[in-house]
């Protein structure tokens, strides 16, 4: 229960008064862990459409090139990276143009080389382009904008993947659970030649 | 419709004490006074907050439970789970800066204020911190000393709970400590590196309950998420630890959404009679009467309130016959650096969340008389296998192409994609460490906040305008921090990240306000011409007006302010009780 339920604000307008201000507006339900203001901001962002189906399909393919499934874990798209990027470019509007423009740059480059959009290329044709923009410092000069875009995609893909359920399990993060901290495990202390007595 | 007629509603009840602000200072005052039987009213500009209420709770949430994966937003500047409603910029509540100066102002609009998300670093000031002018002639002495404060620090330690160790350090005094958590792996490595360099490393002193201290609060369960607020009330926040029990006495009324406008005064006696406020939701105007008024709205807001409380009797603002209100504002210095420790690559996984923040720290260890800057700093350490968050993996192209950063030692191309890239993220996880210096500035009369002559907020309240510049003292201190960080990094066998900050950017010295330790806007003193408050934090000009936040600070030491805010507010509150008993108030 909130402090407002602890018997305070007895003679003053409380949260109800705030709620009543929302007259004429479709009320946005406040989910746990969000303020009313946040709930409204997020509802608005979720309703906004920015990236289109073709752009999202391209993002899905690229993100799976960056983080494919391997022996240990699934792929970027399996972890929900596409939906994450769809949201985050709306939430951080400074990402909108780099993302949209970068995707178009990629399609233009695909068409120059193979007369098709990136999504229609064969896996080998896709890597023909990706290999030239994925390694900063080795990028042919005329493709430098492609390198910037791919770096942005790598960053967003990695962040989206490793903050997902699949990605957190891949990293083997052990925390976010109640426990008693008793110090570094003995075998780890030994490995590093450290001790608590020093 | 609302707002067509704002009308002023006056409470009939006269409270013993009206307190503005529910953070560390206001919470302690409310708690102390209500327990002593006073009828207390606390005005809080923000909304209610209880970290154990599922509506407010963010503790134990996973990054994927946030649409933005824990990233910051305009409404939560320290990340989507952080317990600070408000931030550097609040819509409709601007502040300004004088041309050519900088100051950023962080405000939390919620019960408990900024104590809900703070770092819980709980350092008492030492004897020297109260007497800097006597030591080197710079700044001013406090009108009180460590001996005056020690009993109150002791009480705060026992009442609130703080872990640490007694080390017998003269200017970092011993206290009543709960057992500290053992250092994490990277903290042991830092300790070893520091030992070789002659830099001391001690268990940190922070207000989490590593052992239960009463039946109202639980014990720390080591999730490392104190900044989200603790549902077990196992860390200190004013909302959970002070306001809640103050309300439970039945003597405290907390009014959320109450933005204080002015301290009201009796034109004949000049005494404070209460506080007028606007309800931030309904925009209705109210006032609440009190026999005593305690301002604890934060150093900035308290100064603003004093300066805005003008009348024919107080043309420069209440309690401001000295003209000192707003002057001497000072924030901690801050500079930081991070590094990668290759020996931590591919480390064994285990849960090392620990308490929220560092398990070890370095208090100031050198003698300023032998250095080219007059004040010290302490070092805070970060690192470990924390919960991944927005930003994880960002910039790997700056790491995975480096010599000796691959598993087989063979240099490979930076960036990349695919299965080998996934290997890189796994390898680097938990190999970061970070260093942050937090130091003492020299307070200056020409660093100040004042009322902007032309700007008001959405409530029509004139806003603060800041005028703040660092001096050479602080810049040189930041340079020393950077040199020290590099020494430690090298001693650990690590590689510092990014270019070393240099003279071109003040050695990474954070802009004023960024460390969120602003103090000193209504300083204490024995001379009413050069200070706002007397040695009991009572206004020289208005005997029933007190200040209980960091505004009374004459200086801030190389310590964080909160423990001293708490101890000073407790001391002030006990003085109020004593004076009431004696009939002087």
Short mmCIF file of C-alpha atoms in Angstrom, two decimals, chain A residues 10-174:
data_model
loop_
_atom_site.label_atom_id
_atom_site.label_comp_id
_atom_site.label_asym_id
_atom_site.label_seq_id
_atom_site.Cartn_x
_atom_site.Cartn_y
_atom_site.Cartn_z
CA UNK A 10 -7.05 13.18 5.14
CA UNK A 11 -8.29 16.61 4.37
CA UNK A 12 -6.59 17.21 1.09
CA UNK A 13 -7.07 16.13 -2.48
CA UNK A 14 -5.18 12.91 -2.95
CA UNK A 15 -4.40 10.77 -5.93
CA UNK A 16 -8.12 10.62 -6.81
CA UNK A 17 -8.02 14.30 -7.59
CA UNK A 18 -5.22 13.68 -10.04
CA UNK A 19 -7.20 10.89 -11.65
CA UNK A 20 -10.19 13.19 -12.01
CA UNK A 21 -8.09 15.57 -14.03
CA UNK A 22 -8.00 13.00 -16.78
CA UNK A 23 -11.60 13.83 -17.74
CA UNK A 24 -12.21 13.45 -21.42
CA UNK A 25 -9.09 11.37 -21.90
CA UNK A 26 -9.18 7.62 -22.38
CA UNK A 27 -7.63 6.53 -19.11
CA UNK A 28 -4.35 4.65 -19.44
CA UNK A 29 -4.01 1.86 -16.93
CA UNK A 30 -0.95 2.28 -14.76
CA UNK A 31 1.04 -0.97 -14.85
CA UNK A 32 3.09 -1.97 -11.81
CA UNK A 33 6.42 -0.24 -11.61
CA UNK A 34 5.38 2.68 -13.81
CA UNK A 35 4.11 6.09 -12.87
CA UNK A 36 0.93 7.37 -14.48
CA UNK A 37 3.02 9.75 -16.59
CA UNK A 38 5.22 6.89 -17.78
CA UNK A 39 2.22 4.71 -18.56
CA UNK A 40 0.81 7.45 -20.76
CA UNK A 41 4.12 8.10 -22.49
CA UNK A 42 4.61 4.39 -23.19
CA UNK A 43 1.06 3.88 -24.46
CA UNK A 44 1.66 6.69 -26.93
CA UNK A 45 4.99 5.25 -28.06
CA UNK A 46 3.52 1.79 -28.51
CA UNK A 47 0.71 3.18 -30.66
CA UNK A 48 3.14 5.04 -32.91
CA UNK A 49 4.15 3.31 -36.15
CA UNK A 50 7.56 4.21 -37.50
CA UNK A 51 9.43 1.33 -39.14
CA UNK A 52 7.49 -0.46 -41.89
CA UNK A 53 7.23 -4.18 -42.60
CA UNK A 54 10.05 -4.16 -45.15
CA UNK A 55 12.38 -2.31 -42.79
CA UNK A 56 11.57 -4.70 -39.96
CA UNK A 57 12.19 -7.71 -42.20
CA UNK A 58 15.61 -6.28 -43.10
CA UNK A 59 16.39 -5.70 -39.41
CA UNK A 60 15.47 -9.29 -38.60
CA UNK A 61 17.85 -10.67 -41.23
CA UNK A 62 20.70 -8.36 -40.21
CA UNK A 63 20.30 -9.05 -36.52
CA UNK A 64 20.51 -12.79 -37.15
CA UNK A 65 23.70 -12.30 -39.15
CA UNK A 66 25.14 -10.41 -36.16
CA UNK A 67 23.87 -12.82 -33.50
CA UNK A 68 23.03 -16.19 -35.05
CA UNK A 69 21.98 -19.26 -33.11
CA UNK A 70 24.96 -21.32 -32.00
CA UNK A 71 25.64 -24.30 -29.75
CA UNK A 72 24.96 -22.27 -26.64
CA UNK A 73 21.92 -20.14 -27.44
CA UNK A 74 19.37 -18.94 -29.95
CA UNK A 75 19.49 -16.07 -32.40
CA UNK A 76 18.77 -12.38 -32.11
CA UNK A 77 15.37 -12.67 -33.75
CA UNK A 78 14.42 -15.58 -31.50
CA UNK A 79 15.16 -13.36 -28.51
CA UNK A 80 12.86 -10.59 -29.74
CA UNK A 81 15.45 -8.12 -31.03
CA UNK A 82 13.23 -6.95 -33.92
CA UNK A 83 10.47 -5.81 -31.60
CA UNK A 84 13.04 -4.18 -29.30
CA UNK A 85 14.55 -2.16 -32.15
CA UNK A 86 11.07 -1.27 -33.43
CA UNK A 87 10.34 0.31 -30.04
CA UNK A 88 13.69 1.82 -29.16
CA UNK A 89 14.00 3.95 -32.30
CA UNK A 90 10.67 5.56 -31.38
CA UNK A 91 11.77 5.98 -27.76
CA UNK A 92 15.11 7.51 -28.79
CA UNK A 93 14.14 9.63 -31.78
CA UNK A 94 17.77 10.45 -32.51
CA UNK A 95 18.02 6.84 -33.77
CA UNK A 96 15.19 7.21 -36.28
CA UNK A 97 17.07 8.73 -39.19
CA UNK A 98 20.26 6.69 -38.78
CA UNK A 99 18.12 3.54 -38.77
CA UNK A 100 15.81 4.43 -41.65
CA UNK A 101 18.57 5.96 -43.73
CA UNK A 102 20.97 3.12 -42.98
CA UNK A 103 18.43 0.53 -44.07
CA UNK A 104 17.84 2.43 -47.29
CA UNK A 105 21.60 2.75 -47.81
CA UNK A 106 21.81 -1.04 -47.54
CA UNK A 107 19.05 -1.56 -50.11
CA UNK A 108 20.68 0.89 -52.50
CA UNK A 109 24.01 -0.93 -52.13
CA UNK A 110 22.23 -4.28 -52.64
CA UNK A 111 20.63 -2.98 -55.81
CA UNK A 112 23.93 -1.60 -57.11
CA UNK A 113 25.56 -4.98 -56.68
CA UNK A 114 22.73 -7.45 -57.32
CA UNK A 115 19.73 -5.44 -58.58
CA UNK A 116 17.64 -6.55 -55.61
CA UNK A 117 16.79 -5.38 -52.12
CA UNK A 118 18.80 -6.84 -49.23
CA UNK A 119 15.95 -9.13 -48.12
CA UNK A 120 15.85 -10.75 -51.57
CA UNK A 121 19.57 -11.54 -51.71
CA UNK A 122 21.04 -14.99 -51.14
CA UNK A 123 22.93 -15.48 -47.86
CA UNK A 124 26.22 -15.32 -49.75
CA UNK A 125 25.24 -12.08 -51.49
CA UNK A 126 24.28 -10.53 -48.15
CA UNK A 127 27.67 -11.37 -46.67
CA UNK A 128 29.33 -9.92 -49.75
CA UNK A 129 28.12 -6.54 -48.53
CA UNK A 130 28.28 -7.18 -44.77
CA UNK A 131 31.91 -8.30 -44.90
CA UNK A 132 32.86 -4.89 -46.24
CA UNK A 133 31.09 -2.87 -43.55
CA UNK A 134 31.42 -5.08 -40.45
CA UNK A 135 35.09 -4.41 -39.62
CA UNK A 136 35.87 -0.81 -38.69
CA UNK A 137 39.31 0.14 -39.92
CA UNK A 138 39.04 -2.19 -42.93
CA UNK A 139 36.06 -0.65 -44.64
CA UNK A 140 36.55 0.63 -48.19
CA UNK A 141 36.37 4.39 -48.00
CA UNK A 142 33.26 4.77 -50.16
CA UNK A 143 31.31 2.47 -47.81
CA UNK A 144 32.02 4.33 -44.57
CA UNK A 145 28.36 5.25 -44.04
CA UNK A 146 27.52 1.57 -44.32
CA UNK A 147 30.07 0.84 -41.58
CA UNK A 148 28.41 3.37 -39.27
CA UNK A 149 25.03 1.80 -39.88
CA UNK A 150 26.30 -1.71 -39.29
CA UNK A 151 27.98 -0.62 -36.07
CA UNK A 152 24.67 0.83 -34.88
CA UNK A 153 22.93 -2.42 -35.82
CA UNK A 154 25.57 -4.45 -33.98
CA UNK A 155 25.18 -2.32 -30.86
CA UNK A 156 21.39 -2.44 -30.85
CA UNK A 157 21.33 -6.15 -31.65
CA UNK A 158 23.80 -7.00 -28.88
CA UNK A 159 21.99 -4.86 -26.33
CA UNK A 160 18.61 -6.29 -27.34
CA UNK A 161 19.87 -9.86 -27.30
CA UNK A 162 21.82 -9.80 -24.03
CA UNK A 163 19.00 -8.10 -22.18
CA UNK A 164 16.55 -10.78 -23.32
CA UNK A 165 15.82 -14.03 -21.47
CA UNK A 166 17.84 -16.00 -24.03
CA UNK A 167 20.76 -13.58 -23.92
CA UNK A 168 20.93 -13.43 -20.13
CA UNK A 169 21.02 -17.23 -20.02
CA UNK A 170 23.75 -17.19 -22.68
CA UNK A 171 25.90 -14.87 -20.56
CA UNK A 172 25.14 -17.07 -17.59
CA UNK A 173 24.33 -14.12 -15.34
CA UNK A 174 23.56 -15.69 -11.96
#
